[in-house]
Amino acid sequence: MHFIPEEIDEYVIKHSEDEPELLQQLNRETHQKILQPRMLSGHFQGRVLSMISKLVGPKQILEIGTYTGYSALCLAEGLDPKGELHTIDSNEELFKFQRKYFDQSKYGHQIIQHMGDALDIIPQLHLKFDLVFIDADKENYSNYFNIIIDKLNTGGIILSDNVLWSGKVLDTKFKKDDLATPALIEYNRILKNDKRVETVLLPIRDGLTISRKL
Ligand SMILES: C[S@@+](CC[C@H](N)C(=O)[O-])C[C@H]1O[C@@H](n2cnc3c(N)ncnc32)[C@H](O)[C@@H]1O
């Protein structure tokens, strides 16, 4: 989904940082071997995540939705040298693939994988986070927000992916089995109105919201 003309998209990528070699490999292997490779953040959004993480300099990062580990490695680029990144995914089949790439990076020892439902795992993490990336099941975005907001340090950042959902957030009628679109519409409304955060929704890729805890 392109929200801006394709030529402008290409120009934007051309004038942004190149995709690191390891991430190019991860991207390729995900496309060759793993179902639904579209889920991977990809070159441009990956560089955005890396840049935001470097600006924040987090000691603790939480990622909800690891998939093949692409965005975890981008976010890890900004980690404090003594920091940790906790990443959660319910698909246990991806564990080894993720670890292989984490261990090839210089952040392997700082990345902690958690397998299972994020709604069960997050309450067990007795940590305060500086940066959270929400990129798992869209139906639970509001639930994730509610359970992480008290675990976020003041000034901490929540990044929420796919908040434009290919533009479907403009829809007013939904298919019976489409739970994601109304959930994202509600989530975007919640972020805009919650006085504990200030929020900007960026039309990057499928929509990326930055919320900063006040
Ligand atoms: C869009 S992908 C994540 C992409 C990854 N952040 C990236 O940019 O490369 C979403 C992932 O969330 C995981 N997921 C879905 N529901 C989940 C849940 N309830 N708890 C934990 N992980 C979940 C899926 O298994 C999938 O790997």
PDB file of C-alpha atoms and ligand atoms in Angstrom:
ATOM      1  CA  MET A   1       0.000   0.000   0.000  1.00  0.00           C
ATOM      2  CA  HIS A   2       1.452   3.350  -1.065  1.00  0.00           C
ATOM      3  CA  PHE A   3       0.026   6.447   0.606  1.00  0.00           C
ATOM      4  CA  ILE A   4       2.298   8.678  -1.442  1.00  0.00           C
ATOM      5  CA  PRO A   5       3.079   8.390  -5.180  1.00  0.00           C
ATOM      6  CA  GLU A   6       5.391   5.460  -5.909  1.00  0.00           C
ATOM      7  CA  GLU A   7       8.108   7.677  -7.442  1.00  0.00           C
ATOM      8  CA  ILE A   8       8.172   9.791  -4.294  1.00  0.00           C
ATOM      9  CA  ASP A   9       8.357   6.605  -2.215  1.00  0.00           C
ATOM     10  CA  GLU A  10      11.378   5.500  -4.265  1.00  0.00           C
ATOM     11  CA  TYR A  11      12.998   8.923  -3.905  1.00  0.00           C
ATOM     12  CA  VAL A  12      12.474   8.804  -0.120  1.00  0.00           C
ATOM     13  CA  ILE A  13      14.159   5.387   0.114  1.00  0.00           C
ATOM     14  CA  LYS A  14      17.009   6.436  -2.172  1.00  0.00           C
ATOM     15  CA  HIS A  15      17.762   9.405   0.064  1.00  0.00           C
ATOM     16  CA  SER A  16      17.580   7.486   3.327  1.00  0.00           C
ATOM     17  CA  GLU A  17      20.059   5.123   4.961  1.00  0.00           C
ATOM     18  CA  ASP A  18      20.814   1.871   3.132  1.00  0.00           C
ATOM     19  CA  GLU A  19      19.495  -1.394   4.547  1.00  0.00           C
ATOM     20  CA  PRO A  20      22.297  -3.072   6.548  1.00  0.00           C
ATOM     21  CA  GLU A  21      23.674  -6.280   4.983  1.00  0.00           C
ATOM     22  CA  LEU A  22      22.410  -8.604   7.762  1.00  0.00           C
ATOM     23  CA  LEU A  23      18.894  -7.174   7.463  1.00  0.00           C
ATOM     24  CA  GLN A  24      19.011  -7.623   3.671  1.00  0.00           C
ATOM     25  CA  GLN A  25      19.778 -11.322   4.270  1.00  0.00           C
ATOM     26  CA  LEU A  26      17.011 -11.622   6.888  1.00  0.00           C
ATOM     27  CA  ASN A  27      14.578  -9.918   4.522  1.00  0.00           C
ATOM     28  CA  ARG A  28      15.516 -12.291   1.671  1.00  0.00           C
ATOM     29  CA  GLU A  29      15.339 -15.454   3.796  1.00  0.00           C
ATOM     30  CA  THR A  30      11.978 -14.404   5.242  1.00  0.00           C
ATOM     31  CA  HIS A  31      10.613 -13.985   1.699  1.00  0.00           C
ATOM     32  CA  GLN A  32      12.043 -17.379   0.644  1.00  0.00           C
ATOM     33  CA  LYS A  33      11.008 -19.489   3.633  1.00  0.00           C
ATOM     34  CA  ILE A  34       8.380 -17.888   5.878  1.00  0.00           C
ATOM     35  CA  LEU A  35       4.654 -17.377   5.371  1.00  0.00           C
ATOM     36  CA  GLN A  36       3.293 -13.827   5.073  1.00  0.00           C
ATOM     37  CA  PRO A  37       6.611 -11.995   4.456  1.00  0.00           C
ATOM     38  CA  ARG A  38       4.651  -8.751   4.053  1.00  0.00           C
ATOM     39  CA  MET A  39       4.520  -8.611   7.849  1.00  0.00           C
ATOM     40  CA  LEU A  40       8.209  -7.711   8.020  1.00  0.00           C
ATOM     41  CA  SER A  41       8.806  -3.975   8.577  1.00  0.00           C
ATOM     42  CA  GLY A  42      11.210  -3.680   5.626  1.00  0.00           C
ATOM     43  CA  HIS A  43      13.952  -1.323   4.555  1.00  0.00           C
ATOM     44  CA  PHE A  44      12.423   2.150   4.974  1.00  0.00           C
ATOM     45  CA  GLN A  45      10.324   1.582   8.086  1.00  0.00           C
ATOM     46  CA  GLY A  46      13.242  -0.334   9.566  1.00  0.00           C
ATOM     47  CA  ARG A  47      15.486   2.698   9.159  1.00  0.00           C
ATOM     48  CA  VAL A  48      12.772   4.861  10.768  1.00  0.00           C
ATOM     49  CA  LEU A  49      12.586   2.479  13.757  1.00  0.00           C
ATOM     50  CA  SER A  50      16.368   2.494  14.048  1.00  0.00           C
ATOM     51  CA  MET A  51      16.493   6.301  13.938  1.00  0.00           C
ATOM     52  CA  ILE A  52      13.760   6.691  16.573  1.00  0.00           C
ATOM     53  CA  SER A  53      15.491   4.182  18.836  1.00  0.00           C
ATOM     54  CA  LYS A  54      18.818   6.022  18.455  1.00  0.00           C
ATOM     55  CA  LEU A  55      17.097   9.321  19.350  1.00  0.00           C
ATOM     56  CA  VAL A  56      15.499   7.747  22.450  1.00  0.00           C
ATOM     57  CA  GLY A  57      18.595   5.747  23.554  1.00  0.00           C
ATOM     58  CA  PRO A  58      16.447   3.245  25.486  1.00  0.00           C
ATOM     59  CA  LYS A  59      17.678   1.059  28.332  1.00  0.00           C
ATOM     60  CA  GLN A  60      14.680  -1.262  28.046  1.00  0.00           C
ATOM     61  CA  ILE A  61      12.736  -1.958  24.849  1.00  0.00           C
ATOM     62  CA  LEU A  62       9.604  -4.094  24.588  1.00  0.00           C
ATOM     63  CA  GLU A  63       8.490  -5.411  21.220  1.00  0.00           C
ATOM     64  CA  ILE A  64       5.093  -7.098  20.829  1.00  0.00           C
ATOM     65  CA  GLY A  65       5.224  -9.178  17.629  1.00  0.00           C
ATOM     66  CA  THR A  66       8.747 -10.378  16.706  1.00  0.00           C
ATOM     67  CA  TYR A  67       7.928 -12.317  13.507  1.00  0.00           C
ATOM     68  CA  THR A  68      11.378 -13.032  11.957  1.00  0.00           C
ATOM     69  CA  GLY A  69      13.200 -10.433  14.063  1.00  0.00           C
ATOM     70  CA  TYR A  70      13.652  -7.639  11.515  1.00  0.00           C
ATOM     71  CA  SER A  71      12.190  -4.781  13.572  1.00  0.00           C
ATOM     72  CA  ALA A  72      13.824  -6.102  16.772  1.00  0.00           C
ATOM     73  CA  LEU A  73      17.235  -5.744  15.142  1.00  0.00           C
ATOM     74  CA  CYS A  74      16.378  -2.238  13.905  1.00  0.00           C
ATOM     75  CA  LEU A  75      15.237  -1.138  17.365  1.00  0.00           C
ATOM     76  CA  ALA A  76      18.283  -2.758  19.005  1.00  0.00           C
ATOM     77  CA  GLU A  77      20.530  -0.364  17.057  1.00  0.00           C
ATOM     78  CA  GLY A  78      19.559   2.415  19.492  1.00  0.00           C
ATOM     79  CA  LEU A  79      19.857   0.361  22.707  1.00  0.00           C
ATOM     80  CA  ASP A  80      21.982   1.634  25.541  1.00  0.00           C
ATOM     81  CA  PRO A  81      25.140  -0.561  25.626  1.00  0.00           C
ATOM     82  CA  LYS A  82      23.855  -2.092  28.875  1.00  0.00           C
ATOM     83  CA  GLY A  83      20.243  -2.186  27.708  1.00  0.00           C
ATOM     84  CA  GLU A  84      17.919  -5.070  26.853  1.00  0.00           C
ATOM     85  CA  LEU A  85      15.282  -5.689  24.246  1.00  0.00           C
ATOM     86  CA  HIS A  86      12.422  -8.049  25.191  1.00  0.00           C
ATOM     87  CA  THR A  87      10.493  -9.332  22.213  1.00  0.00           C
ATOM     88  CA  ILE A  88       7.355 -11.487  22.295  1.00  0.00           C
ATOM     89  CA  ASP A  89       5.796 -13.741  19.689  1.00  0.00           C
ATOM     90  CA  SER A  90       3.168 -16.463  19.950  1.00  0.00           C
ATOM     91  CA  ASN A  91       4.542 -18.433  16.966  1.00  0.00           C
ATOM     92  CA  GLU A  92       7.118 -20.798  18.438  1.00  0.00           C
ATOM     93  CA  GLU A  93       8.182 -21.993  14.981  1.00  0.00           C
ATOM     94  CA  LEU A  94       9.920 -18.653  14.431  1.00  0.00           C
ATOM     95  CA  PHE A  95      12.136 -18.915  17.521  1.00  0.00           C
ATOM     96  CA  LYS A  96      15.214 -20.513  15.890  1.00  0.00           C
ATOM     97  CA  PHE A  97      15.030 -18.278  12.820  1.00  0.00           C
ATOM     98  CA  GLN A  98      14.968 -15.175  15.035  1.00  0.00           C
ATOM     99  CA  ARG A  99      17.841 -16.421  17.230  1.00  0.00           C
ATOM    100  CA  LYS A 100      20.011 -17.203  14.213  1.00  0.00           C
ATOM    101  CA  TYR A 101      19.829 -13.581  13.095  1.00  0.00           C
ATOM    102  CA  PHE A 102      20.008 -12.059  16.580  1.00  0.00           C
ATOM    103  CA  ASP A 103      23.221 -14.003  17.210  1.00  0.00           C
ATOM    104  CA  GLN A 104      24.770 -12.818  13.954  1.00  0.00           C
ATOM    105  CA  SER A 105      24.257  -9.219  15.074  1.00  0.00           C
ATOM    106  CA  LYS A 106      26.207  -7.442  17.779  1.00  0.00           C
ATOM    107  CA  TYR A 107      23.017  -7.187  19.884  1.00  0.00           C
ATOM    108  CA  GLY A 108      22.393 -10.935  20.295  1.00  0.00           C
ATOM    109  CA  HIS A 109      23.298 -10.968  24.007  1.00  0.00           C
ATOM    110  CA  GLN A 110      20.915  -8.038  24.623  1.00  0.00           C
ATOM    111  CA  ILE A 111      17.856  -9.552  22.935  1.00  0.00           C
ATOM    112  CA  ILE A 112      15.554 -11.724  25.051  1.00  0.00           C
ATOM    113  CA  GLN A 113      12.905 -13.759  23.224  1.00  0.00           C
ATOM    114  CA  HIS A 114       9.590 -14.619  24.865  1.00  0.00           C
ATOM    115  CA  MET A 115       7.277 -17.195  23.328  1.00  0.00           C
ATOM    116  CA  GLY A 116       3.551 -17.094  24.010  1.00  0.00           C
ATOM    117  CA  ASP A 117       0.578 -14.774  24.090  1.00  0.00           C
ATOM    118  CA  ALA A 118       1.761 -11.223  24.771  1.00  0.00           C
ATOM    119  CA  LEU A 119      -1.240 -10.589  27.029  1.00  0.00           C
ATOM    120  CA  ASP A 120       0.015 -13.376  29.331  1.00  0.00           C
ATOM    121  CA  ILE A 121       3.708 -12.517  29.125  1.00  0.00           C
ATOM    122  CA  ILE A 122       3.693  -8.729  29.594  1.00  0.00           C
ATOM    123  CA  PRO A 123       2.273  -8.835  33.163  1.00  0.00           C
ATOM    124  CA  GLN A 124       5.147 -11.178  34.083  1.00  0.00           C
ATOM    125  CA  LEU A 125       7.789  -8.663  32.946  1.00  0.00           C
ATOM    126  CA  HIS A 126       8.590  -6.625  36.043  1.00  0.00           C
ATOM    127  CA  LEU A 127      10.431  -3.913  34.142  1.00  0.00           C
ATOM    128  CA  LYS A 128       9.986  -0.287  33.143  1.00  0.00           C
ATOM    129  CA  PHE A 129      10.348   0.420  29.437  1.00  0.00           C
ATOM    130  CA  ASP A 130      11.626   3.444  27.494  1.00  0.00           C
ATOM    131  CA  LEU A 131      10.436   2.261  24.102  1.00  0.00           C
ATOM    132  CA  VAL A 132       7.610  -0.115  23.150  1.00  0.00           C
ATOM    133  CA  PHE A 133       6.795  -1.306  19.630  1.00  0.00           C
ATOM    134  CA  ILE A 134       3.272  -2.716  19.187  1.00  0.00           C
ATOM    135  CA  ASP A 135       3.084  -4.864  16.052  1.00  0.00           C
ATOM    136  CA  ALA A 136       1.063  -8.009  16.857  1.00  0.00           C
ATOM    137  CA  ASP A 137      -2.663  -8.871  16.567  1.00  0.00           C
ATOM    138  CA  LYS A 138      -4.548  -5.657  15.821  1.00  0.00           C
ATOM    139  CA  GLU A 139      -7.603  -6.680  17.872  1.00  0.00           C
ATOM    140  CA  ASN A 140      -5.510  -6.400  21.023  1.00  0.00           C
ATOM    141  CA  TYR A 141      -3.754  -3.052  20.425  1.00  0.00           C
ATOM    142  CA  SER A 142      -5.957  -1.285  23.024  1.00  0.00           C
ATOM    143  CA  ASN A 143      -5.353  -4.117  25.514  1.00  0.00           C
ATOM    144  CA  TYR A 144      -1.602  -3.834  24.944  1.00  0.00           C
ATOM    145  CA  PHE A 145      -1.766  -0.086  25.499  1.00  0.00           C
ATOM    146  CA  ASN A 146      -3.657  -0.585  28.764  1.00  0.00           C
ATOM    147  CA  ILE A 147      -1.174  -3.093  30.168  1.00  0.00           C
ATOM    148  CA  ILE A 148       1.992  -1.281  29.112  1.00  0.00           C
ATOM    149  CA  ILE A 149       1.169   2.335  29.934  1.00  0.00           C
ATOM    150  CA  ASP A 150       2.056   1.862  33.638  1.00  0.00           C
ATOM    151  CA  LYS A 151       5.223   0.013  32.648  1.00  0.00           C
ATOM    152  CA  LEU A 152       6.393   2.938  30.524  1.00  0.00           C
ATOM    153  CA  ASN A 153       8.763   5.534  31.980  1.00  0.00           C
ATOM    154  CA  THR A 154       7.792   9.203  31.748  1.00  0.00           C
ATOM    155  CA  GLY A 155       9.047  10.429  28.367  1.00  0.00           C
ATOM    156  CA  GLY A 156       8.895   6.854  27.107  1.00  0.00           C
ATOM    157  CA  ILE A 157       7.672   6.132  23.593  1.00  0.00           C
ATOM    158  CA  ILE A 158       5.071   3.729  22.230  1.00  0.00           C
ATOM    159  CA  LEU A 159       5.311   3.026  18.499  1.00  0.00           C
ATOM    160  CA  SER A 160       2.204   1.414  16.994  1.00  0.00           C
ATOM    161  CA  ASP A 161       2.386  -0.144  13.532  1.00  0.00           C
ATOM    162  CA  ASN A 162      -0.293  -0.555  10.820  1.00  0.00           C
ATOM    163  CA  VAL A 163      -2.540   2.125  12.282  1.00  0.00           C
ATOM    164  CA  LEU A 164      -3.844   3.086   8.812  1.00  0.00           C
ATOM    165  CA  TRP A 165      -4.531  -0.573   7.906  1.00  0.00           C
ATOM    166  CA  SER A 166      -4.232   0.017   4.138  1.00  0.00           C
ATOM    167  CA  GLY A 167      -6.629   2.966   4.509  1.00  0.00           C
ATOM    168  CA  LYS A 168      -9.438   0.783   5.907  1.00  0.00           C
ATOM    169  CA  VAL A 169      -9.608   2.960   9.036  1.00  0.00           C
ATOM    170  CA  LEU A 170     -11.729   5.321   6.905  1.00  0.00           C
ATOM    171  CA  ASP A 171     -14.395   2.628   6.445  1.00  0.00           C
ATOM    172  CA  THR A 172     -17.700   2.930   8.242  1.00  0.00           C
ATOM    173  CA  LYS A 173     -19.032  -0.554   7.427  1.00  0.00           C
ATOM    174  CA  PHE A 174     -17.081  -3.734   8.179  1.00  0.00           C
ATOM    175  CA  LYS A 175     -17.310  -7.358   7.147  1.00  0.00           C
ATOM    176  CA  LYS A 176     -18.584  -9.546   9.989  1.00  0.00           C
ATOM    177  CA  ASP A 177     -15.256 -11.316  10.357  1.00  0.00           C
ATOM    178  CA  ASP A 178     -13.162  -8.127  10.167  1.00  0.00           C
ATOM    179  CA  LEU A 179     -12.282  -7.492  13.794  1.00  0.00           C
ATOM    180  CA  ALA A 180      -9.039  -5.669  13.037  1.00  0.00           C
ATOM    181  CA  THR A 181     -10.408  -2.553  11.314  1.00  0.00           C
ATOM    182  CA  PRO A 182     -12.876  -1.457  14.046  1.00  0.00           C
ATOM    183  CA  ALA A 183     -10.250  -2.326  16.682  1.00  0.00           C
ATOM    184  CA  LEU A 184      -7.697  -0.055  15.022  1.00  0.00           C
ATOM    185  CA  ILE A 185     -10.225   2.769  14.601  1.00  0.00           C
ATOM    186  CA  GLU A 186     -10.973   2.513  18.322  1.00  0.00           C
ATOM    187  CA  TYR A 187      -7.264   2.304  19.164  1.00  0.00           C
ATOM    188  CA  ASN A 188      -6.453   5.457  17.165  1.00  0.00           C
ATOM    189  CA  ARG A 189      -9.313   7.254  18.955  1.00  0.00           C
ATOM    190  CA  ILE A 190      -8.014   6.132  22.352  1.00  0.00           C
ATOM    191  CA  LEU A 191      -4.455   7.329  21.646  1.00  0.00           C
ATOM    192  CA  LYS A 192      -5.701  10.710  20.432  1.00  0.00           C
ATOM    193  CA  ASN A 193      -7.828  11.241  23.583  1.00  0.00           C
ATOM    194  CA  ASP A 194      -5.710   9.692  26.337  1.00  0.00           C
ATOM    195  CA  LYS A 195      -4.238  12.510  28.403  1.00  0.00           C
ATOM    196  CA  ARG A 196      -1.322  10.363  29.596  1.00  0.00           C
ATOM    197  CA  VAL A 197       0.285  10.482  26.148  1.00  0.00           C
ATOM    198  CA  GLU A 198       0.875  12.920  23.306  1.00  0.00           C
ATOM    199  CA  THR A 199       0.472  11.329  19.916  1.00  0.00           C
ATOM    200  CA  VAL A 200       1.329  11.885  16.271  1.00  0.00           C
ATOM    201  CA  LEU A 201       0.240   9.491  13.544  1.00  0.00           C
ATOM    202  CA  LEU A 202       2.786   9.356  10.723  1.00  0.00           C
ATOM    203  CA  PRO A 203       1.686   8.162   7.251  1.00  0.00           C
ATOM    204  CA  ILE A 204       4.781   5.958   6.976  1.00  0.00           C
ATOM    205  CA  ARG A 205       4.216   2.636   5.189  1.00  0.00           C
ATOM    206  CA  ASP A 206       0.932   1.323   6.695  1.00  0.00           C
ATOM    207  CA  GLY A 207       0.813   4.071   9.339  1.00  0.00           C
ATOM    208  CA  LEU A 208       3.103   4.387  12.361  1.00  0.00           C
ATOM    209  CA  THR A 209       1.989   6.240  15.476  1.00  0.00           C
ATOM    210  CA  ILE A 210       4.403   7.759  17.967  1.00  0.00           C
ATOM    211  CA  SER A 211       2.960   8.295  21.459  1.00  0.00           C
ATOM    212  CA  ARG A 212       5.080   9.872  24.180  1.00  0.00           C
ATOM    213  CA  LYS A 213       4.185   9.389  27.842  1.00  0.00           C
ATOM    214  CA  LEU A 214       3.735  12.682  29.686  1.00  0.00           C
TER     215      LEU A 214
HETATM  216  C1  LIG B   1       3.297  -8.056  11.780  1.00  0.00           C
HETATM  217  S1  LIG B   1       4.146  -9.405  12.504  1.00  0.00           S
HETATM  218  C2  LIG B   1       5.483  -8.595  13.331  1.00  0.00           C
HETATM  219  C3  LIG B   1       6.491  -8.038  12.368  1.00  0.00           C
HETATM  220  C4  LIG B   1       7.788  -7.580  13.000  1.00  0.00           C
HETATM  221  N1  LIG B   1       7.537  -6.655  14.093  1.00  0.00           N
HETATM  222  C5  LIG B   1       8.620  -6.880  11.950  1.00  0.00           C
HETATM  223  O1  LIG B   1       8.411  -5.680  11.726  1.00  0.00           O
HETATM  224  O2  LIG B   1       9.467  -7.523  11.330  1.00  0.00           O
HETATM  225  C6  LIG B   1       3.075  -9.857  13.823  1.00  0.00           C
HETATM  226  C7  LIG B   1       3.582 -10.986  14.709  1.00  0.00           C
HETATM  227  O3  LIG B   1       2.753 -10.982  15.901  1.00  0.00           O
HETATM  228  C8  LIG B   1       2.605 -12.304  16.362  1.00  0.00           C
HETATM  229  N2  LIG B   1       1.417 -12.346  17.223  1.00  0.00           N
HETATM  230  C9  LIG B   1       0.107 -12.296  16.850  1.00  0.00           C
HETATM  231  N3  LIG B   1      -0.685 -12.334  17.923  1.00  0.00           N
HETATM  232  C10 LIG B   1       0.120 -12.412  19.012  1.00  0.00           C
HETATM  233  C11 LIG B   1      -0.108 -12.475  20.403  1.00  0.00           C
HETATM  234  N4  LIG B   1      -1.341 -12.469  20.906  1.00  0.00           N
HETATM  235  N5  LIG B   1       0.956 -12.535  21.233  1.00  0.00           N
HETATM  236  C12 LIG B   1       2.227 -12.543  20.722  1.00  0.00           C
HETATM  237  N6  LIG B   1       2.493 -12.471  19.402  1.00  0.00           N
HETATM  238  C13 LIG B   1       1.465 -12.423  18.567  1.00  0.00           C
HETATM  239  C14 LIG B   1       2.512 -13.138  15.085  1.00  0.00           C
HETATM  240  O4  LIG B   1       2.905 -14.484  15.331  1.00  0.00           O
HETATM  241  C15 LIG B   1       3.468 -12.389  14.124  1.00  0.00           C
HETATM  242  O5  LIG B   1       4.734 -13.019  14.080  1.00  0.00           O
END
